[in-house]
Coordinates of C-alpha atoms in Angstrom, one line a residue:
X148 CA 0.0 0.0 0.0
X149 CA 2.9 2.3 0.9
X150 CA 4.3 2.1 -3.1
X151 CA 0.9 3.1 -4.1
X152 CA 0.9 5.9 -1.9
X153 CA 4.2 6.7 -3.2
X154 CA 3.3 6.5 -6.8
X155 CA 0.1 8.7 -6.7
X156 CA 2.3 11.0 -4.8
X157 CA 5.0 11.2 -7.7
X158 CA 1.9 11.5 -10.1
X159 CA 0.5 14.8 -8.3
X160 CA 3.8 16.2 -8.3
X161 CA 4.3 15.7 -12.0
X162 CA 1.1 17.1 -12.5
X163 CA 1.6 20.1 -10.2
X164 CA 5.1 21.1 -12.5
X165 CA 3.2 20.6 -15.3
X166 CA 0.6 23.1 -14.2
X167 CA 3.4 25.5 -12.8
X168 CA 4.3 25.5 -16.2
X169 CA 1.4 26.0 -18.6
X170 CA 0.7 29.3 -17.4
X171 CA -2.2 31.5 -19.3
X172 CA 0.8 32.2 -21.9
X173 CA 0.3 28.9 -22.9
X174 CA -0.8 29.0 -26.3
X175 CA 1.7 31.7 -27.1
X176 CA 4.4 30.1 -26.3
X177 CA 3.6 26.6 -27.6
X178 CA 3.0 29.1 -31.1
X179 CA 6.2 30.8 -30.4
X180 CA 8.6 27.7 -30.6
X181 CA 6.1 26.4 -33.3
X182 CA 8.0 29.6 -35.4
X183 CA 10.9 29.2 -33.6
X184 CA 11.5 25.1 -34.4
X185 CA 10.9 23.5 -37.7
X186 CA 11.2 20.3 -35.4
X187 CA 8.8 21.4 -32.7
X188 CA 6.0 19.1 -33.4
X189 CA 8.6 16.0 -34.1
X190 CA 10.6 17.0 -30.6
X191 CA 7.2 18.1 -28.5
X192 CA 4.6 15.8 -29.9
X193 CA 6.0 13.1 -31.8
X194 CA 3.9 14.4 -34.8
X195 CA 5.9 15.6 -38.1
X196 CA 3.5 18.4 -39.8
X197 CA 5.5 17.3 -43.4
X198 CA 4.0 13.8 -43.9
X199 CA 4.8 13.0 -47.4
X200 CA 8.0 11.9 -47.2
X201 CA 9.7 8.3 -47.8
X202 CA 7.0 6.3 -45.9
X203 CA 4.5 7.2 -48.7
X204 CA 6.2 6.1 -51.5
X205 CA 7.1 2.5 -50.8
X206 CA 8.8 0.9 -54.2
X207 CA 6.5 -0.4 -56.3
X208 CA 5.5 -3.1 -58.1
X209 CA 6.9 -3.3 -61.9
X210 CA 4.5 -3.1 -64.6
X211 CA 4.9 -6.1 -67.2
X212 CA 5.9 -5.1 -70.1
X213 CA 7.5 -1.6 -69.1
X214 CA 10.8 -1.3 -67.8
X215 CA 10.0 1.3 -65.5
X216 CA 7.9 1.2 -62.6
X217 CA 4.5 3.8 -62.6
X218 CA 3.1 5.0 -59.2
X219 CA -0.2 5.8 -58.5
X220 CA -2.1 8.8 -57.9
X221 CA -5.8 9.7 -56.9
X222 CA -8.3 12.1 -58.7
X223 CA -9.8 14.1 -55.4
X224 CA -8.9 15.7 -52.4
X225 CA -12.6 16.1 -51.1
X226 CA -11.7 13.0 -49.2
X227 CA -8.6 14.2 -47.6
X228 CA -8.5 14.0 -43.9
X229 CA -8.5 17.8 -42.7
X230 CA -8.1 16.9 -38.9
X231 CA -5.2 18.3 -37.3
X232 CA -5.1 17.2 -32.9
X233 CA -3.1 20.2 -32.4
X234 CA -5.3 22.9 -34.0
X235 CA -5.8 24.7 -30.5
X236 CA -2.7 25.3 -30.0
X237 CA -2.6 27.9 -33.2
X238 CA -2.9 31.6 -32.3
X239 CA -2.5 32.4 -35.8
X240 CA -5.8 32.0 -38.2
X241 CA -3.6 32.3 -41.3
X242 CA -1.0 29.3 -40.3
X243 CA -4.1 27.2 -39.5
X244 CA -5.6 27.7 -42.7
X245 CA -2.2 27.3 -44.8
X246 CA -2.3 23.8 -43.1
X247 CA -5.5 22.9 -42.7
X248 CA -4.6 20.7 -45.9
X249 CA -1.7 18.5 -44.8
X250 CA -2.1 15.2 -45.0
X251 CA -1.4 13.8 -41.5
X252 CA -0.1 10.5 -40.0
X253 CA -1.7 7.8 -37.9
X254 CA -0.9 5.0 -36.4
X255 CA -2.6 1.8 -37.8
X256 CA -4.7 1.0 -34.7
X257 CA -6.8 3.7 -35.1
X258 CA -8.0 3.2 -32.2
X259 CA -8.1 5.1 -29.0
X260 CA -4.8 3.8 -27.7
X261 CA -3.0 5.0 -30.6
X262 CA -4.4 8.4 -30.9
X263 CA -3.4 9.0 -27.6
X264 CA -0.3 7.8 -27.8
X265 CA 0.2 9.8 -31.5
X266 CA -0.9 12.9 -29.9
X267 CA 1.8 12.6 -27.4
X268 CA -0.1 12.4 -23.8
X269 CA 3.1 11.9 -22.1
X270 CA 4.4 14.9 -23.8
X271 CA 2.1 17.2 -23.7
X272 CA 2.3 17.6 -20.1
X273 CA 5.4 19.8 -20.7
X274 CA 5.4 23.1 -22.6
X275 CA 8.2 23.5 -25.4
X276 CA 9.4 26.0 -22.9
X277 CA 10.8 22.6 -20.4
X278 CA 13.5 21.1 -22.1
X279 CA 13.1 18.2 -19.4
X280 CA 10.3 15.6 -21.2
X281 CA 10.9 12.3 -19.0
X282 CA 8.4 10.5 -21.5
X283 CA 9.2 12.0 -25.0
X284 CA 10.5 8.4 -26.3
X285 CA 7.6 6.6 -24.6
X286 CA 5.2 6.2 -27.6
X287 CA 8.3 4.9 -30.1
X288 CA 8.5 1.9 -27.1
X289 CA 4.9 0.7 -27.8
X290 CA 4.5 -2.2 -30.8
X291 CA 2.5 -0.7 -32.7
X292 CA 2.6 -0.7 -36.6
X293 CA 3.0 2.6 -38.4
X294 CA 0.7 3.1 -41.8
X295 CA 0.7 7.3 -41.9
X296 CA -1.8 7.3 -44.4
X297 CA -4.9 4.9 -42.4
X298 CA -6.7 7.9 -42.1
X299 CA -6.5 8.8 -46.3
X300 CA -6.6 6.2 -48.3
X301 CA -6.5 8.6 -51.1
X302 CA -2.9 9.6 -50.4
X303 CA -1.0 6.2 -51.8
X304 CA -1.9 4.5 -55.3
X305 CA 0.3 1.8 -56.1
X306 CA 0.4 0.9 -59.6
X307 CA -1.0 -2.4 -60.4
X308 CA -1.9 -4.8 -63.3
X309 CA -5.2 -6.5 -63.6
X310 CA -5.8 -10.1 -64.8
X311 CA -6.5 -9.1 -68.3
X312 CA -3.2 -7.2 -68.8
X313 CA -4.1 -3.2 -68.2
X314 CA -2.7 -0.9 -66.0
X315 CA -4.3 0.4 -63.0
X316 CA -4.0 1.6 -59.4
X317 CA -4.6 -0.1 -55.9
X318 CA -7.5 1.4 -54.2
X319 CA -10.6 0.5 -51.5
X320 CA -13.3 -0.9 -53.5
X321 CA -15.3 2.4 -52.6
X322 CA -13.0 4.6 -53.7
X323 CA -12.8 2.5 -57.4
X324 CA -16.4 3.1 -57.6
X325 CA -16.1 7.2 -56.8
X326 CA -13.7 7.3 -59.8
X327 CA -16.3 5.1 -62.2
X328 CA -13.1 2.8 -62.1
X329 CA -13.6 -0.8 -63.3
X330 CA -12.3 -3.6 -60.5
X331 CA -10.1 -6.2 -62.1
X332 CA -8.0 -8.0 -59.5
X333 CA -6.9 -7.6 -56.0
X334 CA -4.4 -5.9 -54.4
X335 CA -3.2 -5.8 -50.7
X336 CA -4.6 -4.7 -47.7
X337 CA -8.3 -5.2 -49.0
X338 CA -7.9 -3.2 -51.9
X339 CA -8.7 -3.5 -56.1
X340 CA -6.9 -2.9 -58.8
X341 CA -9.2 -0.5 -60.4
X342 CA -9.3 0.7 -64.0
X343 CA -9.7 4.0 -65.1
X344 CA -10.9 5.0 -68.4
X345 CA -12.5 8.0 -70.0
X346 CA -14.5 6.8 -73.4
X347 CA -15.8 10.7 -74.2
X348 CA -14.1 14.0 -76.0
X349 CA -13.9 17.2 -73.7
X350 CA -13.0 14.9 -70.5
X351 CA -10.1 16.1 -68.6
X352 CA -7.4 13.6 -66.7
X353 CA -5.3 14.3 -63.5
X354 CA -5.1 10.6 -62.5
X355 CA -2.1 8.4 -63.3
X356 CA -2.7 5.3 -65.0
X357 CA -5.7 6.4 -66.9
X358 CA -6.9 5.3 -70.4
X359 CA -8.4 7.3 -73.4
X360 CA -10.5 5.3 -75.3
X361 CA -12.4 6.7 -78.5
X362 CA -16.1 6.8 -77.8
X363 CA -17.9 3.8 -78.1
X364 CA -20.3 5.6 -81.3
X365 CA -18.5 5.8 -84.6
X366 CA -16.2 9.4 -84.7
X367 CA -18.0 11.3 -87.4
X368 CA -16.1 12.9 -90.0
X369 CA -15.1 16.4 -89.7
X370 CA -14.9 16.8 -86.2
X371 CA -12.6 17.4 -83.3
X372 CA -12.0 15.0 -80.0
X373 CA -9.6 16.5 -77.3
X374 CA -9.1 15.6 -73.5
X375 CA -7.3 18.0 -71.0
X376 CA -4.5 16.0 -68.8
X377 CA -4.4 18.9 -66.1
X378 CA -1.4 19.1 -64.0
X379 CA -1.2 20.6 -60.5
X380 CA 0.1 20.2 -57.0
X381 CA -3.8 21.4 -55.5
X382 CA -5.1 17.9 -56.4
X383 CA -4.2 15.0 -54.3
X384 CA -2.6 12.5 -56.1
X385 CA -0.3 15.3 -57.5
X386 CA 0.6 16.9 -53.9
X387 CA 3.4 14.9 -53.0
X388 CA 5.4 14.3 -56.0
X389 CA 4.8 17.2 -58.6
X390 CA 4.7 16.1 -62.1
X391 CA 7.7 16.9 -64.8
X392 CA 6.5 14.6 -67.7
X393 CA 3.7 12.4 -68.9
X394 CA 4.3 8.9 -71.1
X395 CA 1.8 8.5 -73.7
X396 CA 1.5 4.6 -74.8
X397 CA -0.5 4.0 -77.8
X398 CA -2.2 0.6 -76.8
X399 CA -4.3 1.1 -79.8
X400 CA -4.3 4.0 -82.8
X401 CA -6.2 4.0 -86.4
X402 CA -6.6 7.0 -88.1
X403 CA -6.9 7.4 -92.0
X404 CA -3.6 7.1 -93.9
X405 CA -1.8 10.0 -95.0
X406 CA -2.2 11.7 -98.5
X407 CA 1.2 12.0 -99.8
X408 CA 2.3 12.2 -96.9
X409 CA 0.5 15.1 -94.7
X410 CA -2.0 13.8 -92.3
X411 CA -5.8 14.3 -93.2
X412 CA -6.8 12.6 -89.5
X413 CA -4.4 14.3 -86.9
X414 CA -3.5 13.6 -83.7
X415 CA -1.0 16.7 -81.5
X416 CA -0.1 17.5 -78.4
X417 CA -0.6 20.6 -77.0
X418 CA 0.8 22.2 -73.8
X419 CA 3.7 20.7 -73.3
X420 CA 7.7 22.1 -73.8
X421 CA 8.4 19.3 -76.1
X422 CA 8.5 19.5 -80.1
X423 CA 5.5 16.5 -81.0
X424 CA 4.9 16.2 -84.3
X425 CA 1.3 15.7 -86.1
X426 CA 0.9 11.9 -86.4
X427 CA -1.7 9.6 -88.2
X428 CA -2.5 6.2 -89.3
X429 CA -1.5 3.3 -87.7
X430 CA 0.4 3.6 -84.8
X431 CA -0.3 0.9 -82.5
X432 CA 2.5 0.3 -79.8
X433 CA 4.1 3.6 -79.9
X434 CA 4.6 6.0 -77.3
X435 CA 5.6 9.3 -76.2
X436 CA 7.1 11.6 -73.5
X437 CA 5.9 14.8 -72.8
X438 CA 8.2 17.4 -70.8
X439 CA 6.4 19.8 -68.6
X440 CA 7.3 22.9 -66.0
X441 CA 7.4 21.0 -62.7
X442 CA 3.3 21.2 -61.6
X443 CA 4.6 22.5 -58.0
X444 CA 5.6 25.7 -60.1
X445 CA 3.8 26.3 -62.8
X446 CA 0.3 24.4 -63.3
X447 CA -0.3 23.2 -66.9
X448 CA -2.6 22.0 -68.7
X449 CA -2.0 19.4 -71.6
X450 CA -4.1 18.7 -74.4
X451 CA -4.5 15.7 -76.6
X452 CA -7.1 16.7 -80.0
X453 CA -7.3 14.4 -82.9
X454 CA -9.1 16.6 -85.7
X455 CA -10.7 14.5 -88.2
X456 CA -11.0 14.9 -92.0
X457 CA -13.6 14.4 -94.4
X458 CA -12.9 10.9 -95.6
X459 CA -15.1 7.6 -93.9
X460 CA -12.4 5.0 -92.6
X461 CA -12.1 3.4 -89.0
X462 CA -10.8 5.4 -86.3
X463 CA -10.4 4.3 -83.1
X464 CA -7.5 4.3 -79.9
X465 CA -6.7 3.5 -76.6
X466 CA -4.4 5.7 -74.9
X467 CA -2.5 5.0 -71.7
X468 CA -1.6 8.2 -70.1
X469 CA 1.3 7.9 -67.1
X470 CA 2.2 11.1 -65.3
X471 CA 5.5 11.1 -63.8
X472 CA 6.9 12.6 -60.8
X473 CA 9.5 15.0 -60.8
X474 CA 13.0 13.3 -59.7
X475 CA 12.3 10.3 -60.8
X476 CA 15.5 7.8 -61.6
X477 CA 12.8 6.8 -65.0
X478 CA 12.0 9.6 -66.8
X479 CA 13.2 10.3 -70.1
X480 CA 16.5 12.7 -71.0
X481 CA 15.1 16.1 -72.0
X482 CA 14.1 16.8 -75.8
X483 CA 13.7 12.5 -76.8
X484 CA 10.2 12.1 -78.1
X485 CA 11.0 8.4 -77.6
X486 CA 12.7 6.7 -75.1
X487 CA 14.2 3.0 -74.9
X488 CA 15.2 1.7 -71.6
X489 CA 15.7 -1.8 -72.7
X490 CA 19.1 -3.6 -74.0
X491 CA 17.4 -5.0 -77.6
X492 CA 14.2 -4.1 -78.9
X493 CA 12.6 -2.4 -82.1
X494 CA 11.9 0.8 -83.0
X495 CA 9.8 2.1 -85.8
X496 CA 8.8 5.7 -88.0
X497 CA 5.3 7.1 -87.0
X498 CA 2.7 4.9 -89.2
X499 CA 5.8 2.3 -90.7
X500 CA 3.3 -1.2 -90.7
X501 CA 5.1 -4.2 -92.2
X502 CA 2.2 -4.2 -95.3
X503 CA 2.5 -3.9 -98.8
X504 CA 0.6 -2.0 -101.3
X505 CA 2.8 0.7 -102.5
X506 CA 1.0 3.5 -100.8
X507 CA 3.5 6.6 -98.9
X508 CA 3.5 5.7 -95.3
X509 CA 6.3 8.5 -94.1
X510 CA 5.1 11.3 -92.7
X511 CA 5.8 14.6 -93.5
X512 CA 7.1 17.2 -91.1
X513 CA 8.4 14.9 -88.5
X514 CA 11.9 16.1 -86.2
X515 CA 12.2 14.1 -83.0
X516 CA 14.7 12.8 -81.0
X517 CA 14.6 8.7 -80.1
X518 CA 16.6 8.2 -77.1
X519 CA 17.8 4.4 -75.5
X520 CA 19.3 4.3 -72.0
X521 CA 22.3 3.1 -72.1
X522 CA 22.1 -0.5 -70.7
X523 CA 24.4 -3.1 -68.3
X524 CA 25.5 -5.6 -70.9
X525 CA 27.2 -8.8 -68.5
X526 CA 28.2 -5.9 -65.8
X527 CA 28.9 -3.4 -67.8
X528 CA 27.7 -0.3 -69.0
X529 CA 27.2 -0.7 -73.4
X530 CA 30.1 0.8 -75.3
X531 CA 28.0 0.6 -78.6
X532 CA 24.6 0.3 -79.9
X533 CA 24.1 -2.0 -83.1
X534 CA 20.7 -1.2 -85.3
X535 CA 20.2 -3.6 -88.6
X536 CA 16.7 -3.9 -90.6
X537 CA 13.6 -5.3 -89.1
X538 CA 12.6 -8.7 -90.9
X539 CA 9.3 -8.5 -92.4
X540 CA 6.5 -11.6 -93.0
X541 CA 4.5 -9.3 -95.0
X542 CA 6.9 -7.6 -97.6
X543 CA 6.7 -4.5 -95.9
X544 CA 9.8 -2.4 -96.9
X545 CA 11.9 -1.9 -93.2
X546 CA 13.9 1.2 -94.7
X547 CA 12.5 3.6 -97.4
X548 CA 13.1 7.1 -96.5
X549 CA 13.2 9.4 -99.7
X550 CA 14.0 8.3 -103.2
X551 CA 17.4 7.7 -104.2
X552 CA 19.4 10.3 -106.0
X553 CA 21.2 9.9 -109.3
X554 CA 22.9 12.3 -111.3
X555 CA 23.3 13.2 -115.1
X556 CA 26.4 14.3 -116.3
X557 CA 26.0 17.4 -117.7
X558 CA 22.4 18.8 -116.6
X559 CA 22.4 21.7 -114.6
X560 CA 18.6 21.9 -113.9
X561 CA 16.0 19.7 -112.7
X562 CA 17.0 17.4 -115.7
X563 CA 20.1 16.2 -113.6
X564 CA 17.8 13.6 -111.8
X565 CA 15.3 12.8 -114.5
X566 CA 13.9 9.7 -114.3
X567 CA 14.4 8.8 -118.2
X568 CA 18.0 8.5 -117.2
X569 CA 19.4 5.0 -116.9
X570 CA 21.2 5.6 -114.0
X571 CA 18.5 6.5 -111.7
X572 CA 17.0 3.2 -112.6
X573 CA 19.9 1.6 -111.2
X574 CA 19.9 3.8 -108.3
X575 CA 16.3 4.0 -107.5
X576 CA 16.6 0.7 -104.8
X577 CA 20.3 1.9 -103.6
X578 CA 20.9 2.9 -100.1
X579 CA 22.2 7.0 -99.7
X580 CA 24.5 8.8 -97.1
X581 CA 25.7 12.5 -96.7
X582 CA 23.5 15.6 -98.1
X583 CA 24.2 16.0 -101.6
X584 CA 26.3 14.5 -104.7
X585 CA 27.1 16.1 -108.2
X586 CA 29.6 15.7 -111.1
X587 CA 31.4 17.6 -112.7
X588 CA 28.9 20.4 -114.8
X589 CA 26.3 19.0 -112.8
X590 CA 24.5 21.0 -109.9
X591 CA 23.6 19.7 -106.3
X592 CA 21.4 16.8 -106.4
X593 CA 20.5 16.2 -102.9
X594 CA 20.7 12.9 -100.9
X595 CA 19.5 13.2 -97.6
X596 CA 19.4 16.3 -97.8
X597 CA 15.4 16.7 -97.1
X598 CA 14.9 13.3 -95.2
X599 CA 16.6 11.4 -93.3
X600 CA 18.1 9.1 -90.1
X601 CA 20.4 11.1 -88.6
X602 CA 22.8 7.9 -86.2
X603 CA 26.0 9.6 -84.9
X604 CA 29.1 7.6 -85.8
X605 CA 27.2 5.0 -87.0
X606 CA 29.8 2.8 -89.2
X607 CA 29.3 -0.9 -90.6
X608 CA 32.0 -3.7 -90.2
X609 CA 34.8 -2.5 -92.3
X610 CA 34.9 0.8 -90.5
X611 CA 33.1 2.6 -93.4
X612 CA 31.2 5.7 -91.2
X613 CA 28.5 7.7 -92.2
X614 CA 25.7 9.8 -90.1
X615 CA 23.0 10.7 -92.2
X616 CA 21.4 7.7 -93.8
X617 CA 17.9 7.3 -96.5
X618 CA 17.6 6.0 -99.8
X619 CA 15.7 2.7 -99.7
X620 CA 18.8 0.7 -97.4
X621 CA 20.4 1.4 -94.4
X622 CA 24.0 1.2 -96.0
X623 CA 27.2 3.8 -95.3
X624 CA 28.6 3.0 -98.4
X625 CA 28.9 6.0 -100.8
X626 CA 28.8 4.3 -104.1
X627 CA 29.5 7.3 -107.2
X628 CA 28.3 10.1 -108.5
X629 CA 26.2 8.2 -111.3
X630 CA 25.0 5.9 -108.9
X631 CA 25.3 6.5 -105.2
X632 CA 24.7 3.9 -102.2
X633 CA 24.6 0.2 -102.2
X634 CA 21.5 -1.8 -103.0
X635 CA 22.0 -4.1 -99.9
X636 CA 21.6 -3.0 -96.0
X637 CA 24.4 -3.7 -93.2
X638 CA 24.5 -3.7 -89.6
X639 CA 25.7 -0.4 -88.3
X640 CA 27.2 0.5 -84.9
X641 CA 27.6 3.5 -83.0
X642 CA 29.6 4.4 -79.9
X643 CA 28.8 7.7 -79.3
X644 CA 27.2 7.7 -76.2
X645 CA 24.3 9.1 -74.6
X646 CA 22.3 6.7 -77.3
X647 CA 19.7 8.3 -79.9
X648 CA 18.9 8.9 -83.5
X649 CA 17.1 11.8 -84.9
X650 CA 14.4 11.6 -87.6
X651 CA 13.5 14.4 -89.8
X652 CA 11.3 14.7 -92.8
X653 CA 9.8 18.0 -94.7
X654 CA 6.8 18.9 -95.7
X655 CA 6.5 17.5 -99.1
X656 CA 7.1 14.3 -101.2
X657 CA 7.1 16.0 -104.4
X658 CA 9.9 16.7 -106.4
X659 CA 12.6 19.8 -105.6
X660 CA 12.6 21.5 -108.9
X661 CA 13.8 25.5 -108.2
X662 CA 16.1 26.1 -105.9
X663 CA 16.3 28.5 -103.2
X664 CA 19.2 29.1 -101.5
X665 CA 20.0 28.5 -98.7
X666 CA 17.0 26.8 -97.5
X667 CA 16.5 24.4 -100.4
X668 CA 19.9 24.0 -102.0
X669 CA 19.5 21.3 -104.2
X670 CA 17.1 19.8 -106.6
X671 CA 16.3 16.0 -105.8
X672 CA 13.3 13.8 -107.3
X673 CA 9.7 12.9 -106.5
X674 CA 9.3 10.3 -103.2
X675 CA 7.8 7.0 -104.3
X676 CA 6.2 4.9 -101.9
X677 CA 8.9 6.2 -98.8
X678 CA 7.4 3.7 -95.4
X679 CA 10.1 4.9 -93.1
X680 CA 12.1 2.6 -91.0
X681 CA 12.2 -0.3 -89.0
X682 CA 14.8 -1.5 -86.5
X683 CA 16.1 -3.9 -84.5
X684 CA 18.8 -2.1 -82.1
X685 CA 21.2 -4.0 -79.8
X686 CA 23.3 -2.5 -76.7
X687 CA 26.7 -4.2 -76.3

């Protein structure tokens, strides 16, 4: 009986300091070292005001079929937990307000045990003011389990994969519904994988993971469909990891072909600080990264329109929009369209399709950069990347960008590359390097001048080096005047390091026939049938 005694007596001593202490200054001095202390709360309470750090973002899971992980994000912050257990202790409206809106920790009991212990009870009996806090450690020697987003299950979207092979994000069942999401699979802690798709024009995104699917009634001719991806740090899943770029996968994309090359059905990008060039046709599997300003700074909205022409044909896509955070080890280099993060693979022109029929696949007015991370080849980082021609089941052609150039000897007009000449028979299937070629009394006939695959210090086996490459083979060999190229393509390899390749086309398939110095420099012959490019590339 005499320990109890003693106890209750050390109790009501501890409570008498404590009183002593909290004097009716209390509230301005707990606000006082609030200003004073970034640390207060962490030091005084054991609660850290700045709760999206590392515990929010745990690694994870890998998408199939990507070789960078996608995180999740949520659509709404009307769900966000606004209570904050200290709020009384603010003497200053304005700070209150400014954090009314921070997401806040809890600990995964949720119960009253754990809110006791999270608000610090054996803390609070000693103002900021007493540096002596006898049970500041107390709480961190409960087992308890730490999850600081229990309250806000909107906080944290994993990335996920349903059953059926599209992307998604882990969410409560309730939440899925909210977002008109489509459940397809499980994830853990209760949760779905839930699909999120918008099948209208006019919508607007701000949800990672979503898909863009043409409306499910025929697009009519002559019309416009756009969506707004909308990009700032006041929505919730965009809070605490600002966005600096979004990756546009084309699951799916069928427009009508082009007409000699210019687009009738487009599809742009709009919004963004990266150069995207108009794109139609059939472009299934392709993707592209979008650089923004970071969304903490500047808020931005994106927009995707296709603008449809005239013509009846099938148009339809399904668009996977990622957004990606600011920071992160995945995104791509600045200024590459493109981006290949894999050791092998094949990359294609806008619209190439292994298909015959003769018709101009290449599209006109395309300048991009297609960047490949440079890969870990048996430990080591690649020293070269290797790119040869696609093999084709349907004699597709893997390589035709612009017409091969010939010269006649002794033409100083338009007539140096006309067709009745025998030598641009010969030369019409060569491959062709450099910009231009000419003989002697002959003008400038250009090469790839206009179009072409620009591979820095891309050489083939016998060290024979070239950068710019078209014709109708990937070849570095210059061949003559008369008849320049080969008629065969090679393996070429390039060491030059960071990895890429730049493709640019103009605005025309038709012949050059009056010069203009110094923007069009040479004459050179009508395009016939140009598909772009096709290729397998290899890091070693």
């Amino acid at each position: 009986m005499s320990k109890l005694y003693l106890f209750l007596s050390v109790g009501l001593m501890f409570g008498q300091v404590s009183r002593a202490c909290d004097d009716g200054n209390e509230e301005e001095q707990l606000a006082a070292a609030r200003y004073q202390s970034e640390e207060y709360f962490a030091k005084a309470y054991g609660y850290d005001p700045v709760s999206w750090n590392a515990l929010y973002y745990p690694k994870t899971a890998q998408v199939p079929g990507y070789g960078i992980p996608y995180e999740g994000r949520t659509v709404s912050s009307s769900l966000q937990s606004r209570v904050n257990p200290h709020k009384k202790y603010y003497n200053s409206e304005t700070y209150a307000d400014e954090n009314a809106n921070l997401a806040e920790g809890r600990f995964a009991l949720g119960g009253l045990g754990a809110s006791i212990i999270n608000t610090g009870l054996f803390n609070n009996r000693f103002s900021p003011a007493n540096t002596w806090r006898p049970f500041a450690n107390f709480a961190n020697r409960i087992p308890v389990s730490y999850n600081p987003n229990f309250d806000n299950p909107l906080d944290t979207f994993d990335a996920c994969t349903s059953p059926s092979g599209d992307a998604g994000i882990c969410v409560p069942g309730s939440v899925c519904s909210l977002f008109r999401g489509r459940p397809s699979g499980s994830c853990v802690l209760g949760k779905v994988c839930c699909v999120n798709a918008v099948t209208a024009c006019g919508g607007t995104v701000t949800l990672n993971n979503t898909y863009w699917q043409s409306p499910t009634t025929p697009v009519s001719a002559s019309s416009t469909c756009a969506l707004t991806i909308r990009l700032d740090t006041k929505f919730v899943e965009q809070l605490k990891k600002p966005i600096c770029q979004i990756r546009l996968d084309f699951v799916s994309f069928t427009t009508a072909q082009p007409t000699l090359g210019t687009c009738v059905d487009t599809f742009q990008a709009g919004g963004s600080s990266s150069t995207v060039p108009i794109i139609c046709g059939d472009n299934s599997g392709q993707h592209m990264y979008l650089d923004v300003p970071s969304s903490a700074l500047t808020p931005t909205d994106v927009q995707l329109i296709f603008s449809f022409g005239t013509g009846t044909t099938t148009r339809s896509w399904n668009i996977k929009i990622a957004l990606l955070p600011c920071g992160a080890s995945y995104l791509a280099p600045t200024d590459c369209l493109q981006y290949y993060t894999a050791s092998t693979g094949k990359v294609k022109s806008f619209n190439w399709q292994d298909t015959t029929g003769g018709a101009i696949r290449q599209l006109n007015n395309q300048n991009y950069n297609i960047c490949f991370r440079t890969e870990l080849i048996s430990g080591q980082r690649a020293t070269q990347m290797c790119l040869s021609i696609c093999s084709v089941t349907n004699a597709g052609d893997p390589f035709s960008i612009t017409t091969s150039a010939a010269v006649v000897v002794g033409n100083t007009n338009i007539g140096a590359i006309s067709v009745a000449a025998a030598q641009i028979n010969a030369a019409f299937p060569n491959s062709n390097v450099g910009t231009t070629v000419s003989a002697a009394g002959t003008t400038l006939v250009a090469t790839c001048l206009y179009d072409f695959l620009l591979i820095a210090g891309a050489r083939d086996a016998n060290g024979v080096e070239a950068d710019r490459y078209c014709g109708n083979h990937l070849n570095p060999a210059v061949g003559t005047a008369l008849v320049p190229g080969a008629a065969t393509s090679v393996q070429v390899c390039t060491p030059v390091r960071p990895f890429r390749m730049t493709y640019r086309t103009d605005s025309t398939e038709a012949a050059i026939a009056a010069l203009n110095v110094p923007t069009v420099p040479a004459f050179a012959g009508a395009d016939t049938a140009n598909t772009g490019f096709c290729l397998d590339y290899q890091e070693q």
